[in-house]
Structures are given as structure tokens and as C-alpha cells.
Tab-separated table of C-alpha atoms in Angstrom:
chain	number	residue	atom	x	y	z
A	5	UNK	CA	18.073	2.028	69.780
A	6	UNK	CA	18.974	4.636	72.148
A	7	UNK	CA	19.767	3.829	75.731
A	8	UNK	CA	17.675	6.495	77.347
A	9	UNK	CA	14.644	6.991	74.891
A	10	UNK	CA	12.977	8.973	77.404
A	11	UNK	CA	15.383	11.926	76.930
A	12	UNK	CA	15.989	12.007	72.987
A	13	UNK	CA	14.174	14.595	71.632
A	14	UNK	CA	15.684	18.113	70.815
A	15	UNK	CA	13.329	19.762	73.386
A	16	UNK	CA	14.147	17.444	76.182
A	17	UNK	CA	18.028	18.306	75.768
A	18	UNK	CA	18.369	21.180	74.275
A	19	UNK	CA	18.701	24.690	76.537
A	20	UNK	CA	14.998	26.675	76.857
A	21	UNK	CA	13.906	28.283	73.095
A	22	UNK	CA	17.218	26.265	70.918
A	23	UNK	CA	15.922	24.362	68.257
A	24	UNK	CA	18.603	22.529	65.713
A	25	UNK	CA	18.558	23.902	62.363
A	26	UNK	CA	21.131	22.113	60.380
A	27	UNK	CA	23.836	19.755	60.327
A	28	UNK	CA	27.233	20.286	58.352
A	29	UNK	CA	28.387	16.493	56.941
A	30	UNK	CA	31.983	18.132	56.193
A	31	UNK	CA	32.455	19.177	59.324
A	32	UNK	CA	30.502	17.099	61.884
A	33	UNK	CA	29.007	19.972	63.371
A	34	UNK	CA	25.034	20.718	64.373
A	35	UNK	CA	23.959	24.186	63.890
A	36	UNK	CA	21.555	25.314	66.443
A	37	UNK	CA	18.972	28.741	66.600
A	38	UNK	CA	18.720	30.002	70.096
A	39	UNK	CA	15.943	32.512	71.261
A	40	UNK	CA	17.728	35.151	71.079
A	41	UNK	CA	17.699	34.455	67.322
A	42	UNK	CA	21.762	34.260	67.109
A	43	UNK	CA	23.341	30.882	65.618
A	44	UNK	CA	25.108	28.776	67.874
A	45	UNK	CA	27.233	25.814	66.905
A	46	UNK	CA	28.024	22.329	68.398
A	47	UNK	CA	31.408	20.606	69.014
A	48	UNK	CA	32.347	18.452	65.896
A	49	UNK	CA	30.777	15.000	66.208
A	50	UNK	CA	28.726	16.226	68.969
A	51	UNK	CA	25.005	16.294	68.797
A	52	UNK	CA	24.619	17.558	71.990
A	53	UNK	CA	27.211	19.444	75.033
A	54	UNK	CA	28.747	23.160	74.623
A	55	UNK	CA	27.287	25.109	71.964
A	56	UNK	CA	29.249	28.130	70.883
A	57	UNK	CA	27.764	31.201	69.085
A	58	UNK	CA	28.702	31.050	65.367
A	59	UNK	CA	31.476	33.296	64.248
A	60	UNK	CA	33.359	34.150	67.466
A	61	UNK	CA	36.833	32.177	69.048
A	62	UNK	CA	35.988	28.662	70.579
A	63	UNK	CA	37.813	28.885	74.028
A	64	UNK	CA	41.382	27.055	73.493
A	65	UNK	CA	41.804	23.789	76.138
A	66	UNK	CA	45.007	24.364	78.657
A	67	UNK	CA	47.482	22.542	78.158
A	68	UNK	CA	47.001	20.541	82.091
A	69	UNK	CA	43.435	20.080	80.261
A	70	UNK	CA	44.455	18.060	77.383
A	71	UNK	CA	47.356	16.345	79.526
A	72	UNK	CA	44.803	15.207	82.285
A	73	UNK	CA	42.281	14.000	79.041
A	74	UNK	CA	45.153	12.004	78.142
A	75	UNK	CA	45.877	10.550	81.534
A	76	UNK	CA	42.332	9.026	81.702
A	77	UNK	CA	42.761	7.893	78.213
A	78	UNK	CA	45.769	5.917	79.160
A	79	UNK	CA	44.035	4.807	82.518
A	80	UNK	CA	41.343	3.126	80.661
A	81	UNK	CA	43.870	1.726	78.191
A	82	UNK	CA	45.629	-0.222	81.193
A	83	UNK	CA	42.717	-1.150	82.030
A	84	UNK	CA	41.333	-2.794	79.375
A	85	UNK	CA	44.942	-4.757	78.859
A	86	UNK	CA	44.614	-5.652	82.403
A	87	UNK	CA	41.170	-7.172	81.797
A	88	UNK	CA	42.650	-9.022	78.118
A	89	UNK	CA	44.631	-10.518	80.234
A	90	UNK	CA	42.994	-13.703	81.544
A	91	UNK	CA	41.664	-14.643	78.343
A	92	UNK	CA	45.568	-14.348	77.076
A	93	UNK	CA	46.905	-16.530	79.167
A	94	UNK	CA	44.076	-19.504	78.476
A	95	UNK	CA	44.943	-18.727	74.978
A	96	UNK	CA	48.806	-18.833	75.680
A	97	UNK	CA	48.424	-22.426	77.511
A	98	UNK	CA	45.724	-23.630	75.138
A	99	UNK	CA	48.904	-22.932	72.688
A	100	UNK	CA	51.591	-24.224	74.874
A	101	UNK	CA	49.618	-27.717	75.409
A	102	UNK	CA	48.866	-28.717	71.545
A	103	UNK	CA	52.856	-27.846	70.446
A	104	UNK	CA	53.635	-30.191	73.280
A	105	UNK	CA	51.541	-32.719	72.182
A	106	UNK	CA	52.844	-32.411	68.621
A	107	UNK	CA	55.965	-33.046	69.817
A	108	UNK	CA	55.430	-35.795	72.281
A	109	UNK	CA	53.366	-36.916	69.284
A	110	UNK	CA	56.335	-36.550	66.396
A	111	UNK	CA	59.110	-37.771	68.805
A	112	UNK	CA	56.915	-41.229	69.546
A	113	UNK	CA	56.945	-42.187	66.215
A	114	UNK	CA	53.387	-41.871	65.249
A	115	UNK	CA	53.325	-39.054	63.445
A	116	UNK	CA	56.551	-39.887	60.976
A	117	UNK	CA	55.868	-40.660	57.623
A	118	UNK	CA	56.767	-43.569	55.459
A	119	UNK	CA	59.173	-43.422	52.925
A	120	UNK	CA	56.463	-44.453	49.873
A	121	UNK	CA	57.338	-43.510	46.700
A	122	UNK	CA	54.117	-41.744	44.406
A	123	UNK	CA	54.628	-45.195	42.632
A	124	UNK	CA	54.189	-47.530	45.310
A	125	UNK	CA	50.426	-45.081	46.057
A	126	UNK	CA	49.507	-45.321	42.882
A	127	UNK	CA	49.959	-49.192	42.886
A	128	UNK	CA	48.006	-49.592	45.918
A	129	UNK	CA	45.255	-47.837	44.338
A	130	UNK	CA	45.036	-49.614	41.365
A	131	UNK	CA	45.157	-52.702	42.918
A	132	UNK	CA	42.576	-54.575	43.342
A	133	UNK	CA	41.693	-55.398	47.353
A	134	UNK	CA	42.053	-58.827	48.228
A	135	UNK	CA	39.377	-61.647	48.289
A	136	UNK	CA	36.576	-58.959	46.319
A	137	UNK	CA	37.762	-59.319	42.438
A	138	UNK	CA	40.046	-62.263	42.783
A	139	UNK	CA	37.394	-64.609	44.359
A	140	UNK	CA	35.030	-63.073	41.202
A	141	UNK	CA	37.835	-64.506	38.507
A	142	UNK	CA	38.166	-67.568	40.614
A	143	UNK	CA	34.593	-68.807	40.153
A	144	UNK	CA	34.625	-67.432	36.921
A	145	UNK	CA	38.174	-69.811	36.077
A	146	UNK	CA	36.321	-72.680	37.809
A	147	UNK	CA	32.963	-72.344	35.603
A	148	UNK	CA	34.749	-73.025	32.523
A	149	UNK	CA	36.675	-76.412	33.638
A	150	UNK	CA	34.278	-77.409	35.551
């Protein structure tokens, strides 16, 4: 949804007597009538802003034009790092604090790992846990002397 729905209709933004006539998808650009009846042409990607009459020279930007568009661009760019930056540094510390603790953790002890063969797991696995199946062929042993 638009942000200003009051003012999205062709009549409420377009000069007196232009009505839009076509778009071009190759191009990006809206084709306009004006009242005059000559054909008038948008900038490419632009819906709406300078319309130029169809078939004659678009006026060429200066170069001090295009060098101050790029100085705002790279404004806005510093700008936006300088705002990134908070949420860098939490991430940086959050970073900083868990690779310490790994390695408070690793040089402690805790976190080294035994030297167990994959026959000694396998062992453990199959055997049985003490006091469940032993205690069952116990009282089975003692049923038949007894």
C-alpha cells in the first residue's frame, strides 16, 4: 500500500490535461499524452517527475550535477555504517566473550576428550548396566537350586 493514498491517481499528479497512455517494460519508461496532443515521456523507472516530449534531446546532467548526486550518495552511505555500528560492536563482544569461554573452558580440562578407543564404546554399549539384567539371571540361577 501506498504511503500517501490520497494523492495516487494520474489526475491528482499528473500536470492539467496529461493522461498516461502506455508503459514500455524494455525500457522502464511511461508514455504520457499531454493536451496539446504531443507525446511526452517519463524518466526510466519513473512513474512520475520530468516528462520530456518524445523524440527530441533529454537535457544532459553537468558534470558538478552528477558529482554533487554522488556526494549525497556517499553521505548517506556513512551514514548508514555509522548507524551499523552499535549493533557491530555487541556482535563483536558477543563474539569475543564465547571464544574466551571456549578457551577458559578447553584450558580447564573440561572440555578434553578421553582417549577411548571405538572398541572400548562399543563395549560399553553392549554391556549390560549393572544391577538391571544381572539381578534378572541371579533369581533366575537361584530358582533352579533352590
Amino acid at each position: 500500500m501506498a504511503r500517501y493514498t490520497d494523492a495516487d491517481s494520474d489526475a491528482q499528479r499528473l500536470p492539467e490535461g496529461f493522461h498516461r497512455i502506455g508503459f514500455d517494460a524494455d525500457t522502464s519508461i511511461y508514455t504520457f499524452s499531454g493536451p496539446d496532443g504531443k507525446l511526452y515521456e517519463s524518466e526510466p523507472g519513473n512513474r512520475y517527475g520530468e516528462l520530456y516530449p518524445v523524440g527530441e534531446p533529454r537535457p544532459q546532467r553537468s558534470e558538478a550535477d552528477i558529482e554533487a548526486v554522488n556526494a549525497v550518495i556517499e553521505e548517506d552511505h556513512a551514514s548508514a555504517v555509522r548507524t551499523m555500528l552499535p549493533f557491530a560492536l555487541l556482535v563483536f563482544v558477543f563474539m569475543l566473550l564465547v571464544f574466551k569461554l571456549a578457551v577458559i573452558r578447553f584450558k580447564s580440562g573440561k572440555a578434553k576428550p578421553e582417549n577411548r578407543t571405538r572398541r572400548d564404546s562399543v563395549e560399553s554399549f553392549l554391556k549390560p548396566e549393572k544391577g538391571r539384567l544381572d539381578s534378572v539371571v541371579e533369581r533366575e540361577k537361584n530358582k533352579d537350586f533352590g
